[in-house]
Amino acid sequence: MSRADRLIGRESALAAASSVLDDARRGAGQFLMISGEAGIGKTAMLAALVSRAGTVPLVLRGFCWEGDGAPPYWPWSQVLQASGLPMADLGEAGWLLQPASDPAEPMGAVAAGDAQFRLFEAAARCLGRLAAGRPVLVVLDDLHWADEPTLRLLGFLARALAAESVALLGAYRDTEASPELLKIAGQAQQLALAGLTPDDIGALAREVAGTALPAQVTAQLWQRSGGNPFFVRELIRLLQAQGSWHQPAQIPASVAETLRRRLARLSTECVRLLEWAAIAGRDVDVALLAHGAAVGHELAALSLLDEARQAGVIAGTSPPRFTHDLYRETILDGLSASARTAINLSVGRALQARSGPAARVAAHLLAAGPQARQDALEYSLLAAREATARLGHEDACAYYLRALDIIVEGGTSGADAGRRIDILLELAASHERTGRSDLAAQRLGQAADASRSAGDPVGLARAALGIQTLGYRSGAQNAELLDLLREASRRLEEAGGPLALRSRVLAALARTLRHGSDRLPGAEVTQVAERAAQLAAAANDPSALATAKLAVHDAMWIPGTAAARLPVIAEMLDAAQASGDDDLVAQAHLLRAAALLELGDPAGRDELLTYVTLAGQLGHARGRWGALTRQATFAQLAGRAEEAARLGEQALELGLAIGEPDAAGCFFTSRLSLVALGVREPATGMDASDPLWPMFPVLRAWPYAARGDAAAAAAALGDFSVLDITMWTGLEALAAAAVVFAAAGSDAQRTWVYERLRPYAGSHVVVGGCASYHAAVDHHLGALAASLGDTAAGAHFRAALAMHERLGAAGWARLSEQALARLEAPAGSQAPNELRLVNGVRLLCFEGKQVQLPDSKGLADIATLIGARGADVHVLTLVGHHLARMGADPVLDEKAKAAYKARLAGLAGDIEDAEAAGRAGRAEVLRNERDALIRELAAAAGLGHRDRKLGDEAERARKTVSARVRDALSKIGPVHPELAAHLRESLRLGTRCSYSPPVGVTWKVN
């Protein structure tokens, strides 16, 4: 009888879990988590499920390590090792199987996140590839000891493999689960194991003892064990050892005492060996025990392990391991503090001699006390760097924190103070790689404080630069950072610090002054940036020079300076290329694109595409975010509004995931501009804490104004004052205000904006580094002039049309052309009623009011009906069917079906003849014809193979068309209520549809 069949008291749980395996076999990825206390039977349940699965699925097992020495992703390393895939097929997942080596150069937060994502994708691909051949069963035990990267990978795979024949089975102690584990478990199907019932305990006792036990004994077992199967088994074995079921067993309150009794039957040498093994870890490393002098040699160790195996304390041979962790825990609890210290020191030294994993060495040396303090510090730092190289950034943080504790416990000398600053800076970088910018800022602040106390200007400067690189929302003021950068700069100068570092601090100060303020840059920003460039040139450091030139550029970055910025950008690009800094090279191309587009130079489009390519090749998530957002801008510029909207949504999702401070701002500036091209505005608004909050009334009114709904725009605008227009955003805020005021503002508001935009006529509104495009300035001037009744409006729109056409801004060229046509229409006339499709956008003009909506099938149906000019249109025509006959006749009559069947019979012989003659091409043509005939016959049959009637098809088409038109009207209503009301009154829907207005209405329909 198999173990699965003997799993007492778990029949219903096993049946429920088995259904998960059945679903996985059918190709629906499954994720099941089994939880419960220690000894409750989680591992037995996993074993039973594996047994039930049989030999069909590929079973991949992994377990988690309780101690501190396990490398990141340890259970997944076991899974991939068991997969049998060659290293060449593992891709980035092969990192998990590489032996510990010298730590790689630490990577930045963005690169770290990207590398981890690529590792996760590679692991998913490996399992998906395996599942293509046979179902895969991944079994992970003891997940309560798992590191966070392991858990995150588990959660990722549960989502990524949802459509693959993969079952993910995990087990963990719910009382010891971390918040991260509980979060991941929340995504899974849950199987919580509780204690067995008294009846189940009786059945279990009968199996273990080989005979039925008295009811009183089983009742005591249930009461004392709480139904825990492991405890029950141990208690029964103890009673058996005592020789009588009725003799009162000397059972202490804790099961640990039960285990100690079993251990007491072992020899002193065996117990000493097990003490060493318990300190060393869950698996028993025989060579390590012999090397550490736990026994004289390996043969003696193997002999003692056989003794423990016979007693049921040790199981397995490759490698041997404790039968249950409670044995190991009981042994550790029984050791004195001095014994623990001595054994840990010996094990740590033995691992040092064997060049064992730094994390394990550090854990044992740390437990060895003050005598191993210095080595524990070095190995903790080495463990942190090894974890970083393996993308285990949470583990790296833990090791850095341990190193800090060692320094604090040992007292702080001058050397240790400098060491502490370095560790704090490295810890901050690790926090940033995990996405915890808040913790990174906290550690950088501590590093700054420590640097002040130690009189270390270099450490202070590094801390200040670290805080500045964490980023902040453009326009958000950061007085503390400014003070820190100024202090760092002053202290570096007083100490004669490195010129390149001084340059970087000044460049950071200049950019923080520029982008962290709600005012245009003043003289201080320019002076600081130029000084940074001078120091970088003196240091002959191209990387520092490129950073300084970026600061110089940003200091002069105000509307109307595009031509003057281009030479500075060229210098920045040269220095970035000389330093090999790919990020700065890409940024230089982006800034050049912004300047050229602002000038209306079509070469800016090529520069923008160059940036998209370079940013996508940077190899980190922030680069992908930059590429996506600027792809959206290019699509917007080219008039592909829906594509731009999709790219913007993808960029927002990625930006929020990686903690990009400008993710939301970049999304909103792009999406609101797209409203003019027919895209719906975002469903949610900007955060109330955004630096643009004074402009929120204008931003809320913007979509209504762009769609021509002046009343709604005026309501959203309220009593807005032009004094609240934020000038630090360049021309973006003025362009938004121009759209809103032209539709719903006062003449005073229109004049105020017109006068401030007029100096920039001939240029384009480019938001930041091409985050969005808001048309030629002349277009907004034309709209404002027209609303003021100024005759200059026509000249403005003609200039805008030419500028848009030169730049290839197709959508905006169309809008300028339409505005000009409305302006030049004869007095008293209005634009004709029109339905026109342009680049996926449906233009709807009715009674002089024009709106735009993304095209849909419902709008196409309405256009078809209006274009029929009162004639009936059958619903089958609207859904794309060609009508041969009407009414309820069969789709195919008996004569047609007979002809089809005769042709099928003939085709069968023709196909055989073609294949026999070796004419594969002819046979394929005949098979295609046969398949088409079969499809026609199937389409002509309904339920029970009855003839399908044409009326059946018509009824389905009627419902489809009605739903499509209702949906289209629901979208027209909010933007053009008059047109929606007219269409509801004029459209006749049924099997035959028509457009029949109560009075004559003429339309232009393309």
XYZ file of C-alpha atoms in Angstrom, residues 473-770:
298
model
C 8.744 64.637 -9.193
C 9.635 67.543 -11.459
C 8.634 70.786 -9.780
C 8.607 69.278 -6.277
C 10.671 71.402 -3.896
C 13.330 69.680 -1.794
C 14.923 72.185 0.562
C 16.735 69.522 2.600
C 18.478 68.118 -0.467
C 19.515 71.590 -1.593
C 21.005 72.336 1.828
C 22.847 69.016 1.832
C 24.303 69.535 -1.648
C 25.430 73.038 -0.738
C 27.042 71.765 2.447
C 28.779 68.923 0.613
C 30.095 71.329 -2.007
C 31.423 73.735 0.624
C 33.121 71.006 2.674
C 34.693 69.442 -0.421
C 36.066 72.799 -1.512
C 37.463 73.538 1.959
C 39.162 70.129 2.081
C 40.472 70.348 -1.478
C 38.463 67.294 -2.467
C 38.655 65.562 -5.861
C 37.760 67.929 -8.683
C 35.534 65.417 -10.457
C 33.519 64.769 -7.294
C 33.181 68.491 -6.660
C 31.930 68.907 -10.230
C 29.319 66.170 -9.789
C 28.029 67.735 -6.569
C 27.691 71.145 -8.211
C 25.981 69.622 -11.242
C 23.516 67.854 -8.941
C 22.940 71.129 -7.091
C 22.260 73.009 -10.337
C 19.787 70.390 -11.599
C 18.002 70.223 -8.236
C 17.675 73.998 -8.223
C 16.312 73.890 -11.775
C 13.890 70.981 -11.534
C 12.958 71.230 -7.874
C 11.455 74.689 -8.096
C 8.180 76.169 -9.263
C 10.023 79.172 -10.745
C 12.133 79.659 -13.847
C 15.900 79.268 -13.317
C 17.769 82.252 -11.912
C 21.390 83.379 -12.012
C 22.480 80.944 -9.260
C 21.544 77.902 -11.353
C 23.600 79.115 -14.314
C 26.626 80.026 -12.193
C 26.645 76.688 -10.364
C 26.305 74.683 -13.593
C 29.110 76.598 -15.321
C 31.381 76.098 -12.303
C 30.653 72.352 -12.449
C 31.728 72.319 -16.106
C 34.951 74.192 -15.283
C 35.889 71.715 -12.544
C 35.104 68.713 -14.760
C 37.296 70.119 -17.524
C 40.121 70.736 -15.038
C 39.799 67.159 -13.777
C 39.916 65.860 -17.374
C 37.016 63.549 -16.477
C 34.669 63.066 -19.485
C 31.932 61.452 -17.398
C 31.863 64.364 -14.959
C 32.003 66.766 -17.912
C 28.980 65.147 -19.585
C 27.059 65.404 -16.297
C 28.093 69.051 -15.914
C 27.063 69.889 -19.479
C 23.690 68.341 -18.720
C 23.402 70.757 -15.803
C 24.434 73.678 -18.037
C 21.770 72.679 -20.528
C 19.071 72.417 -17.870
C 20.059 75.790 -16.413
C 19.303 77.497 -19.729
C 16.266 75.322 -20.553
C 13.433 77.822 -20.896
C 11.107 78.533 -23.847
C 12.798 80.102 -26.846
C 16.313 78.780 -26.128
C 16.299 75.705 -28.369
C 18.876 77.048 -30.822
C 21.208 78.119 -28.020
C 20.905 74.715 -26.287
C 21.988 72.694 -29.317
C 25.765 73.471 -29.028
C 25.704 72.554 -25.320
C 23.942 69.291 -26.141
C 26.629 68.533 -28.731
C 29.335 69.030 -26.088
C 27.444 66.797 -23.657
C 27.122 64.090 -26.310
C 30.856 64.189 -27.118
C 31.802 63.864 -23.447
C 29.243 61.094 -22.830
C 30.554 59.105 -25.791
C 34.155 59.605 -24.602
C 33.251 58.290 -21.140
C 31.272 55.329 -22.485
C 28.188 56.351 -20.484
C 25.328 54.927 -22.559
C 22.651 56.523 -20.379
C 24.047 60.014 -20.908
C 24.502 59.356 -24.629
C 20.820 58.433 -24.920
C 19.794 61.456 -22.858
C 21.798 63.774 -25.081
C 19.952 62.486 -28.152
C 16.643 62.996 -26.344
C 17.499 66.603 -25.476
C 18.583 67.227 -29.066
C 15.263 65.816 -30.295
C 13.371 68.167 -27.956
C 15.300 71.216 -29.169
C 14.893 70.355 -32.853
C 11.175 69.638 -32.518
C 10.709 72.904 -30.654
C 12.322 74.642 -33.638
C 10.093 72.704 -36.053
C 13.037 70.867 -37.607
C 11.951 67.449 -38.998
C 15.384 66.089 -37.998
C 13.969 66.032 -34.467
C 11.803 63.057 -35.442
C 14.920 61.051 -36.355
C 16.623 62.064 -33.106
C 13.564 60.949 -31.167
C 13.641 57.548 -32.864
C 17.382 57.330 -32.138
C 16.671 57.894 -28.460
C 13.928 55.232 -28.466
C 16.400 52.714 -29.906
C 19.234 53.639 -27.527
C 16.999 53.722 -24.443
C 15.574 50.308 -25.282
C 19.122 48.916 -25.481
C 20.255 50.252 -22.091
C 19.347 46.974 -20.442
C 17.365 48.317 -17.498
C 13.732 48.988 -16.725
C 14.036 52.769 -16.597
C 15.440 52.722 -20.106
C 12.468 50.677 -21.288
C 10.144 53.176 -19.614
C 11.913 56.043 -21.423
C 11.650 54.224 -24.742
C 7.930 53.509 -24.276
C 7.022 57.070 -23.315
C 8.891 58.553 -26.259
C 7.453 55.985 -28.654
C 4.098 57.294 -27.494
C 5.204 60.854 -28.275
C 6.349 59.847 -31.754
C 3.028 58.087 -32.431
C 1.194 61.173 -31.172
C 3.281 63.401 -33.449
C 2.531 61.153 -36.418
C -1.224 61.321 -35.746
C -1.555 57.700 -34.528
C -3.542 58.662 -31.451
C -4.814 55.234 -30.351
C -1.325 53.742 -30.649
C 0.081 56.606 -28.597
C -2.553 56.001 -25.918
C -1.742 52.279 -25.700
C 1.979 52.954 -25.424
C 1.335 55.572 -22.752
C -0.687 53.109 -20.675
C 2.049 50.483 -20.937
C 4.642 53.067 -19.898
C 2.548 54.141 -16.899
C 2.239 50.564 -15.672
C 5.980 49.995 -15.998
C 6.876 53.379 -14.491
C 4.735 52.837 -11.407
C 6.176 49.338 -10.976
C 9.773 50.612 -10.946
C 9.037 53.692 -8.829
C 9.702 56.281 -11.548
C 8.781 59.639 -9.905
C 7.636 61.215 -13.198
C 5.601 58.197 -14.389
C 2.189 59.700 -13.644
C 3.100 63.218 -14.775
C 4.453 61.975 -18.098
C 1.333 59.883 -18.666
C -1.105 62.711 -17.974
C 0.632 65.329 -20.117
C 0.586 62.925 -23.052
C -2.929 61.611 -22.564
C -4.571 65.016 -22.110
C -2.999 66.254 -25.334
C -4.333 63.174 -27.120
C -7.904 64.148 -26.254
C -7.767 66.700 -29.080
C -7.017 63.798 -31.444
C -10.052 61.796 -30.326
C -8.738 59.734 -27.384
C -10.688 59.608 -24.148
C -9.181 61.322 -21.122
C -7.744 59.193 -18.273
C -10.304 57.567 -15.979
C -8.502 58.891 -12.885
C -7.063 62.300 -12.107
C -3.648 63.397 -10.888
C -2.627 63.060 -7.263
C -3.617 65.978 -5.057
C -0.016 66.387 -3.892
C 1.317 66.883 -7.436
C 3.255 70.132 -7.923
C 0.828 71.050 -10.706
C -2.133 71.201 -8.302
C -2.723 74.984 -8.797
C -3.454 74.167 -12.459
C -5.960 71.388 -11.731
C -9.048 73.421 -12.769
C -7.492 74.013 -16.192
C -6.451 70.347 -16.483
C -9.954 69.176 -15.552
C -11.512 71.521 -18.128
C -9.013 70.612 -20.857
C -10.745 67.438 -22.191
C -14.134 69.172 -22.392
C -12.626 72.134 -24.214
C -10.754 69.884 -26.657
C -14.038 68.140 -27.534
C -15.859 71.461 -27.969
C -18.067 71.170 -24.855
C -17.771 74.786 -23.720
C -20.386 74.516 -20.951
C -18.700 71.562 -19.260
C -15.291 73.225 -19.655
C -16.557 76.423 -18.028
C -18.041 74.453 -15.127
C -14.759 72.635 -14.524
C -12.725 75.856 -14.854
C -14.754 77.807 -12.315
C -13.201 81.071 -11.119
C -9.665 80.140 -12.086
C -7.092 82.941 -11.975
C -4.367 83.281 -14.602
C -1.950 83.979 -11.733
C -2.097 80.250 -10.927
C -0.719 79.195 -14.314
C 2.555 77.416 -13.563
C 5.291 78.954 -15.689
C 8.089 76.561 -14.655
C 6.658 73.894 -16.979
C 7.591 75.977 -19.997
C 4.909 76.447 -22.628
C 2.912 73.369 -21.577
C 0.714 75.182 -19.068
C 0.146 78.121 -21.431
C -0.867 75.721 -24.231
C -3.345 73.934 -21.956
C -4.749 77.278 -20.821
C -5.060 78.403 -24.439
C -7.204 75.368 -25.317
C -9.458 75.910 -22.288
C -9.731 79.719 -22.463
C -10.432 79.689 -26.213
C -13.479 77.501 -25.511
C -14.654 78.720 -22.114
C -12.510 81.564 -20.823
C -13.069 85.270 -20.506
C -11.630 87.757 -22.973
C -9.228 88.909 -20.254
C -7.953 85.363 -19.766
C -7.609 84.838 -23.506
C -5.691 88.074 -23.935
C -3.390 87.287 -21.001
C -2.375 83.920 -22.463
C -2.190 85.276 -26.029
C 0.310 87.966 -25.029
C 2.541 85.432 -23.254
C 2.488 82.932 -26.099
C 2.975 85.480 -28.923
C 6.799 85.859 -28.428
C 7.139 82.147 -29.222
C 5.228 82.191 -32.519
C 7.006 80.009 -35.073
C 7.975 77.380 -32.478
C 6.330 74.216 -31.161
C 5.195 73.207 -27.673
C 7.381 70.257 -26.652
C 6.944 69.131 -23.051
C 10.221 68.457 -21.257
C 12.409 65.894 -22.949
C 9.718 64.983 -25.492
